[in-house]
DNA sequence: CCCCTTATTGCAACGTGTTGCGATAGAATC
DNA sequence: GATTCTATCGCAACACGTTGCAATAAGGGG
């Protein structure tokens, strides 16, 4: 348990061009290696705008390189998270969903009535995070925050 | 997508004795059947105080009845949730964790620093749920709420 | 450019759930 | 208790990830 490897931030704001060079440097600095697989996986993740599950990413990677295997893709996703380039949250079923760090930090709300998914940006989340800290002392990760409940519409429908 | 079968509350406060009879009636009312497997799974869940993953429950059920299979256990857990007898939330890895409804409603907080897990009762959660509704219109399910972040201690350590 | 060390890969096996299907067994009716 | 209807069961196959291990290849040094 407890915390794994330290995170070293790779980037401030990422432009597609400098991304590879920066990542490559960060990886080498850790005594690790930059490979074609890793490059490809980063490219696929960058092209998958918004959110993508592990299985979806595996499928897209294999379209470009059929020799790639799930284990490599998942291990690379872990590496990218350690470097702070990728993040994940969990869908209502618990499955991990990945996105690039360039997206602004946000949480997710899933309505169990209509299935709608709403994003929660930092501004909207601020009072919520503050309430959490006030009630519990915890500082919650907005990136990882994923709530289930009923949206305003479904709540009104239910009453009627 | 959207909402599955209506939930019919089976119980108010549950004592072990009346539980079976009430469940049996609720199941029959839906045109379904009460079986030895279901009885056993309820018994195991009742004996598993606190939280248990699906795999743990499967293992315990099979100790009493080796012929029981995972599919039956998971399908029964789904049924118990529909009836409102069981609930689940998700660990930090997204895995479902089950508990009986007799436990009072509560959420969970997982510290990614020290691994500590803290429960969040209804009273402590009230201002948080209120902030969520205020910011988003959503009414969040406390049962299903599972946050990741840093506890007060780990946050202080990190600063030092 | 070639060697050498060792990080990375693919593979195979495993863990955890889910689903379709034919066999089994609740339980309502007679 | 026997009959009948069909919900539930076990099974087998599948989907999604994870892990240990031996083969491969990145990349630093000669
Ligand atoms: Mn869930
Ligand atoms: Mn997670
Ligand atoms: Zn809704
Ligand atoms: Zn902590």
Short mmCIF file of C-alpha atoms (C1' of nucleotides) and ligand atoms in Angstrom, two decimals:
data_model
loop_
_atom_site.label_atom_id
_atom_site.label_comp_id
_atom_site.label_asym_id
_atom_site.label_seq_id
_atom_site.Cartn_x
_atom_site.Cartn_y
_atom_site.Cartn_z
CA UNK A 1 0.00 0.00 0.00
CA UNK A 2 0.84 3.67 0.50
CA UNK A 3 2.28 5.87 -2.20
CA UNK A 4 4.17 4.52 -5.19
CA UNK A 5 6.82 6.32 -7.21
CA UNK A 6 7.05 10.07 -6.95
CA UNK A 7 5.35 11.96 -9.69
CA UNK A 8 7.52 14.22 -11.76
CA UNK A 9 5.49 16.70 -13.69
CA UNK A 10 6.42 16.47 -17.33
CA UNK A 11 4.66 19.45 -18.67
CA UNK A 12 3.00 22.73 -17.98
CA UNK A 13 0.88 23.27 -21.03
CA UNK A 14 1.38 20.71 -23.74
CA UNK A 15 1.58 21.32 -27.43
CA UNK A 16 1.66 18.23 -29.61
CA UNK A 17 5.07 19.07 -31.00
CA UNK A 18 7.12 19.37 -27.85
CA UNK A 19 5.29 16.59 -26.12
CA UNK A 20 7.39 13.72 -27.40
CA UNK A 21 10.70 15.42 -26.72
CA UNK A 22 9.72 16.30 -23.20
CA UNK A 23 8.37 12.87 -22.44
CA UNK A 24 11.45 11.23 -23.88
CA UNK A 25 13.68 13.33 -21.65
CA UNK A 26 11.58 12.64 -18.56
CA UNK A 27 11.64 8.91 -19.20
CA UNK A 28 15.41 8.79 -19.80
CA UNK A 29 16.01 10.79 -16.69
CA UNK A 30 14.44 7.96 -14.75
CA UNK A 31 16.83 5.47 -16.34
CA UNK A 32 14.07 4.22 -18.55
CA UNK A 33 13.78 3.96 -22.31
CA UNK A 34 11.77 5.60 -25.02
CA UNK A 35 10.28 3.07 -27.43
CA UNK A 36 8.16 3.03 -30.55
CA UNK A 37 5.35 1.42 -28.56
CA UNK A 38 5.34 4.23 -26.06
CA UNK A 39 5.38 6.83 -28.79
CA UNK A 40 2.47 5.12 -30.50
CA UNK A 41 0.45 4.85 -27.30
CA UNK A 42 0.97 8.53 -26.55
CA UNK A 43 -0.10 9.40 -30.10
CA UNK A 44 -3.24 7.29 -29.79
CA UNK A 45 -4.10 8.80 -26.45
CA UNK A 46 -3.59 12.30 -27.85
CA UNK A 47 -5.84 11.46 -30.81
CA UNK A 48 -8.53 10.02 -28.51
CA UNK A 49 -10.05 13.27 -27.53
CA UNK A 50 -11.91 13.20 -24.28
CA UNK A 51 -12.11 9.88 -22.45
CA UNK A 52 -11.23 6.35 -23.47
CA UNK A 53 -11.23 3.07 -21.60
CA UNK A 54 -8.18 0.83 -21.54
CA UNK A 55 -9.82 -1.65 -23.88
CA UNK A 56 -10.61 1.09 -26.39
CA UNK A 57 -7.02 2.30 -26.33
CA UNK A 58 -5.71 -1.24 -26.79
CA UNK A 59 -7.91 -1.65 -29.82
CA UNK A 60 -6.79 1.64 -31.40
CA UNK A 61 -3.13 0.92 -30.73
CA UNK A 62 -3.44 -2.48 -32.35
CA UNK A 63 -4.86 -0.93 -35.48
CA UNK A 64 -1.51 0.78 -36.00
CA UNK A 65 0.63 -2.02 -34.59
CA UNK A 66 -1.04 -5.42 -34.37
CA UNK A 67 1.93 -6.83 -32.49
CA UNK A 68 1.20 -4.62 -29.50
CA UNK A 69 -0.36 -6.44 -26.55
CA UNK A 70 -2.69 -5.34 -23.74
CA UNK A 71 0.00 -5.73 -21.11
CA UNK A 72 2.23 -3.20 -22.85
CA UNK A 73 -0.58 -0.73 -23.31
CA UNK A 74 -1.69 -0.93 -19.70
CA UNK A 75 1.87 -0.74 -18.39
CA UNK A 76 2.46 2.33 -20.53
CA UNK A 77 -0.71 3.96 -19.26
CA UNK A 78 0.56 3.42 -15.72
CA UNK A 79 3.86 5.04 -16.68
CA UNK A 80 2.12 8.01 -18.25
CA UNK A 81 0.11 8.48 -15.10
CA UNK A 82 3.26 8.38 -13.00
CA UNK A 83 4.72 11.08 -15.22
CA UNK A 84 1.57 13.11 -14.84
CA UNK A 85 0.76 13.06 -18.53
CA UNK A 86 -2.36 10.92 -18.28
CA UNK A 87 -5.11 10.71 -15.72
CA UNK A 88 -8.00 8.39 -15.12
CA UNK A 89 -11.31 8.41 -13.38
CA UNK A 90 -13.89 5.67 -12.94
CA UNK A 91 -17.18 5.25 -14.74
CA UNK A 92 -20.29 4.25 -12.77
CA UNK A 93 -19.31 0.63 -13.33
CA UNK A 94 -15.88 1.28 -11.83
CA UNK A 95 -13.98 0.93 -15.09
CA UNK A 96 -11.00 3.21 -15.54
CA UNK A 97 -11.25 5.87 -18.22
CA UNK A 98 -8.14 7.72 -19.38
CA UNK A 99 -7.52 11.18 -20.67
CA UNK A 100 -4.51 13.37 -21.34
CA UNK A 101 -3.36 15.83 -18.72
CA UNK A 102 -3.77 18.71 -21.15
CA UNK A 103 -7.49 18.59 -20.51
CA UNK A 104 -8.29 20.86 -17.60
CA UNK A 105 -8.86 19.10 -14.32
CA UNK A 106 -12.46 18.04 -13.86
CA UNK A 107 -14.73 15.59 -12.09
CA UNK A 108 -17.70 13.58 -13.35
CA UNK A 109 -21.33 13.13 -12.40
CA UNK A 110 -23.37 10.18 -13.66
CA UNK A 111 -27.15 10.20 -13.50
CA UNK A 112 -28.53 6.74 -12.76
CA UNK A 113 -31.93 7.87 -14.07
CA UNK A 114 -31.17 9.00 -17.60
CA UNK A 115 -27.54 7.96 -17.92
CA UNK A 116 -26.39 11.52 -18.54
CA UNK A 117 -22.80 12.32 -17.74
CA UNK A 118 -21.94 15.84 -16.64
CA UNK A 119 -18.47 17.28 -16.23
CA UNK A 120 -17.59 19.28 -13.20
CA UNK A 121 -14.98 21.95 -13.76
CA UNK A 122 -12.71 23.40 -11.10
CA UNK A 123 -14.87 26.46 -10.52
CA UNK A 124 -18.05 24.47 -9.98
CA UNK A 125 -16.19 21.95 -7.85
CA UNK A 126 -14.59 24.48 -5.53
CA UNK A 127 -17.44 24.71 -3.00
CA UNK A 128 -17.79 20.92 -3.02
CA UNK A 129 -14.10 20.30 -2.35
CA UNK A 130 -14.23 22.91 0.35
CA UNK A 131 -17.19 21.20 2.00
CA UNK A 132 -15.32 17.89 1.90
CA UNK A 133 -12.27 19.36 3.56
CA UNK A 134 -14.44 21.09 6.13
CA UNK A 135 -16.35 17.94 7.03
CA UNK A 136 -13.52 15.43 6.92
CA UNK A 137 -10.07 17.04 6.64
CA UNK A 138 -9.61 15.25 3.33
CA UNK A 139 -8.40 17.06 0.27
CA UNK A 140 -10.19 15.22 -2.53
CA UNK A 141 -8.71 14.72 -6.01
CA UNK A 142 -11.01 16.42 -8.48
CA UNK A 143 -9.54 14.37 -11.33
CA UNK A 144 -10.61 11.16 -9.71
CA UNK A 145 -13.96 12.37 -8.45
CA UNK A 146 -16.87 10.48 -9.93
CA UNK A 147 -20.30 10.70 -8.39
CA UNK A 148 -23.48 8.83 -9.06
CA UNK A 149 -26.91 10.20 -8.34
CA UNK A 150 -29.96 11.78 -9.90
CA UNK A 151 -29.81 14.86 -12.08
CA UNK A 152 -32.23 17.72 -11.50
CA UNK A 153 -34.45 16.65 -14.40
CA UNK A 154 -34.76 13.05 -13.27
CA UNK A 155 -35.44 14.15 -9.74
CA UNK A 156 -38.31 16.36 -10.93
CA UNK A 157 -39.71 13.57 -13.12
CA UNK A 158 -39.63 11.17 -10.21
CA UNK A 159 -41.65 13.46 -8.00
CA UNK A 160 -44.36 14.14 -10.61
CA UNK B 1 -29.00 2.55 -20.51
CA UNK B 2 -31.39 4.42 -18.18
CA UNK B 3 -33.01 2.95 -15.13
CA UNK B 4 -33.52 -0.77 -14.61
CA UNK B 5 -36.24 -2.41 -12.55
CA UNK B 6 -38.00 -0.42 -9.89
CA UNK B 7 -36.65 -0.90 -6.42
CA UNK B 8 -39.08 -2.25 -3.87
CA UNK B 9 -37.87 -1.73 -0.37
CA UNK B 10 -37.89 -5.05 1.41
CA UNK B 11 -37.26 -3.90 4.91
CA UNK B 12 -37.27 -1.11 7.37
CA UNK B 13 -34.95 -2.32 10.06
CA UNK B 14 -33.78 -5.85 9.59
CA UNK B 15 -33.45 -8.47 12.27
CA UNK B 16 -31.80 -11.70 11.18
CA UNK B 17 -34.91 -13.74 11.96
CA UNK B 18 -37.50 -11.95 9.88
CA UNK B 19 -35.10 -11.26 7.06
CA UNK B 20 -35.57 -14.50 5.19
CA UNK B 21 -39.34 -14.45 5.40
CA UNK B 22 -39.52 -10.90 4.17
CA UNK B 23 -37.12 -11.48 1.34
CA UNK B 24 -38.92 -14.63 0.31
CA UNK B 25 -42.21 -12.76 0.14
CA UNK B 26 -40.70 -9.89 -1.83
CA UNK B 27 -39.14 -12.25 -4.34
CA UNK B 28 -42.32 -14.28 -4.82
CA UNK B 29 -44.31 -11.13 -5.30
CA UNK B 30 -42.17 -10.42 -8.33
CA UNK B 31 -43.01 -13.84 -9.76
CA UNK B 32 -39.54 -15.04 -8.82
CA UNK B 33 -38.40 -17.94 -6.67
CA UNK B 34 -36.70 -18.42 -3.37
CA UNK B 35 -33.91 -20.96 -3.57
CA UNK B 36 -31.37 -22.55 -1.28
CA UNK B 37 -28.61 -20.71 -3.13
CA UNK B 38 -30.21 -17.37 -2.48
CA UNK B 39 -30.75 -18.20 1.15
CA UNK B 40 -27.11 -19.21 1.48
CA UNK B 41 -25.83 -16.08 -0.24
CA UNK B 42 -27.92 -13.86 2.03
CA UNK B 43 -26.60 -15.75 5.05
CA UNK B 44 -23.01 -15.32 3.91
CA UNK B 45 -23.52 -11.64 3.22
CA UNK B 46 -25.09 -11.18 6.66
CA UNK B 47 -22.15 -12.97 8.26
CA UNK B 48 -19.63 -10.85 6.31
CA UNK B 49 -19.76 -7.87 8.55
CA UNK B 50 -18.74 -4.64 6.91
CA UNK B 51 -17.63 -4.81 3.28
CA UNK B 52 -16.78 -7.71 1.00
CA UNK B 53 -15.86 -7.90 -2.67
CA UNK B 54 -17.71 -10.18 -5.05
CA UNK B 55 -14.78 -12.58 -5.19
CA UNK B 56 -14.65 -12.82 -1.41
CA UNK B 57 -18.34 -13.62 -1.25
CA UNK B 58 -18.00 -16.24 -3.96
CA UNK B 59 -15.24 -17.90 -1.99
CA UNK B 60 -17.24 -17.93 1.24
CA UNK B 61 -20.36 -19.23 -0.45
CA UNK B 62 -18.39 -22.06 -2.03
CA UNK B 63 -17.11 -23.14 1.35
CA UNK B 64 -20.67 -24.01 2.29
CA UNK B 65 -21.75 -25.18 -1.15
CA UNK B 66 -18.94 -26.04 -3.57
CA UNK B 67 -21.42 -26.49 -6.40
CA UNK B 68 -22.27 -22.78 -6.33
CA UNK B 69 -20.76 -20.80 -9.20
CA UNK B 70 -19.69 -17.17 -9.58
CA UNK B 71 -22.48 -16.41 -12.02
CA UNK B 72 -25.13 -17.37 -9.48
CA UNK B 73 -23.49 -15.37 -6.72
CA UNK B 74 -23.17 -12.24 -8.84
CA UNK B 75 -26.68 -12.55 -10.22
CA UNK B 76 -28.01 -12.91 -6.71
CA UNK B 77 -26.08 -9.86 -5.55
CA UNK B 78 -27.72 -7.91 -8.36
CA UNK B 79 -31.13 -9.16 -7.24
CA UNK B 80 -30.44 -8.20 -3.62
CA UNK B 81 -29.47 -4.72 -4.75
CA UNK B 82 -32.68 -4.42 -6.76
CA UNK B 83 -34.61 -5.37 -3.64
CA UNK B 84 -32.69 -2.81 -1.65
CA UNK B 85 -31.20 -5.36 0.72
CA UNK B 86 -27.60 -4.99 -0.44
CA UNK B 87 -25.59 -2.03 -1.55
CA UNK B 88 -22.20 -1.55 -3.13
CA UNK B 89 -19.63 1.12 -3.48
CA UNK B 90 -16.31 1.12 -5.35
CA UNK B 91 -12.83 0.86 -3.91
CA UNK B 92 -10.07 3.14 -5.23
CA UNK B 93 -9.38 0.50 -7.88
CA UNK B 94 -13.02 0.59 -8.96
CA UNK B 95 -13.88 -2.86 -7.67
CA UNK B 96 -17.37 -3.27 -6.25
CA UNK B 97 -17.66 -3.90 -2.54
CA UNK B 98 -20.93 -5.12 -1.05
CA UNK B 99 -22.61 -4.65 2.27
CA UNK B 100 -26.05 -5.27 3.74
CA UNK B 101 -28.59 -2.51 3.81
CA UNK B 102 -28.88 -2.77 7.59
CA UNK B 103 -25.65 -0.82 7.86
CA UNK B 104 -26.48 2.87 7.99
CA UNK B 105 -25.94 4.73 4.77
CA UNK B 106 -22.40 6.03 4.41
CA UNK B 107 -19.75 7.07 1.91
CA UNK B 108 -16.03 6.31 1.76
CA UNK B 109 -12.81 8.29 1.58
CA UNK B 110 -9.54 6.67 0.50
CA UNK B 111 -6.22 8.34 1.21
CA UNK B 112 -3.73 7.76 -1.59
CA UNK B 113 -0.90 8.69 0.76
CA UNK B 114 -1.29 6.24 3.64
CA UNK B 115 -4.03 4.01 2.27
CA UNK B 116 -6.38 4.84 5.13
CA UNK B 117 -10.07 4.40 4.52
CA UNK B 118 -12.50 6.63 6.35
CA UNK B 119 -16.25 6.26 6.49
CA UNK B 120 -18.48 9.23 6.02
CA UNK B 121 -21.80 9.07 7.85
CA UNK B 122 -24.94 10.91 6.88
CA UNK B 123 -24.37 13.76 9.30
CA UNK B 124 -20.83 14.46 8.11
CA UNK B 125 -21.93 14.09 4.51
CA UNK B 126 -24.86 16.47 4.69
CA UNK B 127 -22.94 19.69 3.91
CA UNK B 128 -21.08 17.92 1.12
CA UNK B 129 -24.24 16.63 -0.54
CA UNK B 130 -25.77 20.05 -0.16
CA UNK B 131 -22.77 21.66 -1.87
CA UNK B 132 -23.06 19.16 -4.72
CA UNK B 133 -26.73 19.94 -5.24
CA UNK B 134 -26.03 23.65 -5.04
CA UNK B 135 -23.24 23.54 -7.61
CA UNK B 136 -24.71 21.05 -10.05
CA UNK B 137 -28.38 20.24 -9.37
CA UNK B 138 -27.39 16.62 -8.82
CA UNK B 139 -28.57 14.70 -5.80
CA UNK B 140 -25.63 12.36 -5.13
CA UNK B 141 -26.04 8.85 -3.70
CA UNK B 142 -24.16 8.74 -0.42
CA UNK B 143 -24.05 4.94 -0.55
CA UNK B 144 -22.13 5.02 -3.77
CA UNK B 145 -19.90 7.95 -2.92
CA UNK B 146 -16.24 7.03 -2.86
CA UNK B 147 -13.59 9.73 -2.92
CA UNK B 148 -9.85 9.57 -3.32
CA UNK B 149 -7.50 12.20 -1.98
CA UNK B 150 -5.12 13.05 0.82
CA UNK B 151 -6.05 12.83 4.48
CA UNK B 152 -5.17 15.70 6.81
CA UNK B 153 -2.15 13.85 8.21
CA UNK B 154 -0.66 13.03 4.83
CA UNK B 155 -1.23 16.57 3.67
CA UNK B 156 0.66 17.94 6.66
CA UNK B 157 3.51 15.44 6.15
CA UNK B 158 3.79 16.45 2.53
CA UNK B 159 4.19 20.10 3.35
CA UNK B 160 6.87 19.56 6.03
"C1'" DC C 1 29.97 0.65 -35.25
"C1'" DC C 2 29.97 -3.14 -31.87
"C1'" DC C 3 29.23 -4.70 -26.89
"C1'" DC C 4 26.97 -4.94 -22.78
"C1'" DT C 5 23.63 -4.08 -19.35
"C1'" DT C 6 19.09 -4.23 -18.27
"C1'" DA C 7 14.48 -2.04 -19.33
"C1'" DT C 8 10.81 -3.46 -22.18
"C1'" DT C 9 8.20 -6.57 -24.71
"C1'" DG C 10 5.12 -10.56 -25.92
"C1'" DC C 11 3.40 -14.56 -24.15
"C1'" DA C 12 0.93 -17.56 -21.27
"C1'" DA C 13 -1.50 -18.13 -17.21
"C1'" DC C 14 -4.33 -16.27 -13.96
"C1'" DG C 15 -8.12 -13.31 -11.45
"C1'" DT C 16 -12.52 -11.22 -11.67
"C1'" DG C 17 -16.90 -10.65 -13.70
"C1'" DT C 18 -20.58 -11.27 -17.44
"C1'" DT C 19 -23.51 -13.64 -20.70
"C1'" DG C 20 -26.08 -17.28 -23.64
"C1'" DC C 21 -27.83 -21.68 -23.32
"C1'" DG C 22 -29.65 -26.22 -22.12
"C1'" DA C 23 -30.65 -28.81 -17.77
"C1'" DT C 24 -32.71 -28.47 -13.26
"C1'" DA C 25 -35.85 -27.48 -9.91
"C1'" DG C 26 -39.41 -23.89 -7.51
"C1'" DA C 27 -44.10 -23.48 -6.74
"C1'" DA C 28 -48.81 -23.01 -8.44
"C1'" DT C 29 -52.59 -25.97 -9.89
"C1'" DC C 30 -54.94 -29.94 -9.99
"C1'" DG D 1 -48.37 -36.23 -4.80
"C1'" DA D 2 -48.19 -35.58 -9.85
"C1'" DT D 3 -48.19 -32.10 -13.65
"C1'" DT D 4 -46.83 -28.07 -15.74
"C1'" DC D 5 -44.69 -23.72 -16.48
"C1'" DT D 6 -40.70 -21.18 -16.39
"C1'" DA D 7 -37.23 -19.00 -13.21
"C1'" DT D 8 -32.82 -20.34 -11.80
"C1'" DC D 9 -28.88 -23.00 -12.11
"C1'" DG D 10 -24.20 -24.68 -13.73
"C1'" DC D 11 -21.38 -24.60 -17.53
"C1'" DA D 12 -18.54 -22.90 -21.10
"C1'" DA D 13 -17.01 -19.09 -23.52
"C1'" DC D 14 -15.92 -14.57 -23.40
"C1'" DA D 15 -14.19 -9.69 -21.91
"C1'" DC D 16 -11.02 -6.95 -19.38
"C1'" DG D 17 -6.90 -6.47 -16.80
"C1'" DT D 18 -2.61 -8.07 -14.27
"C1'" DT D 19 1.64 -10.59 -13.48
"C1'" DG D 20 6.00 -13.66 -13.92
"C1'" DC D 21 9.23 -14.94 -17.11
"C1'" DA D 22 12.32 -15.53 -21.04
"C1'" DA D 23 13.50 -13.19 -25.43
"C1'" DT D 24 14.34 -8.75 -27.43
"C1'" DA D 25 16.07 -4.35 -28.09
"C1'" DA D 26 17.30 0.62 -26.17
"C1'" DG D 27 21.04 3.24 -25.60
"C1'" DG D 28 25.48 4.26 -23.05
"C1'" DG D 29 30.47 3.20 -23.33
"C1'" DG D 30 34.42 1.48 -25.72
MN1 LIG E 1 -21.45 1.24 -8.99
MN1 LIG E 2 -8.63 4.98 -9.58
ZN1 LIG E 3 -30.91 12.18 -15.24
ZN1 LIG E 4 -3.30 9.56 4.59
#
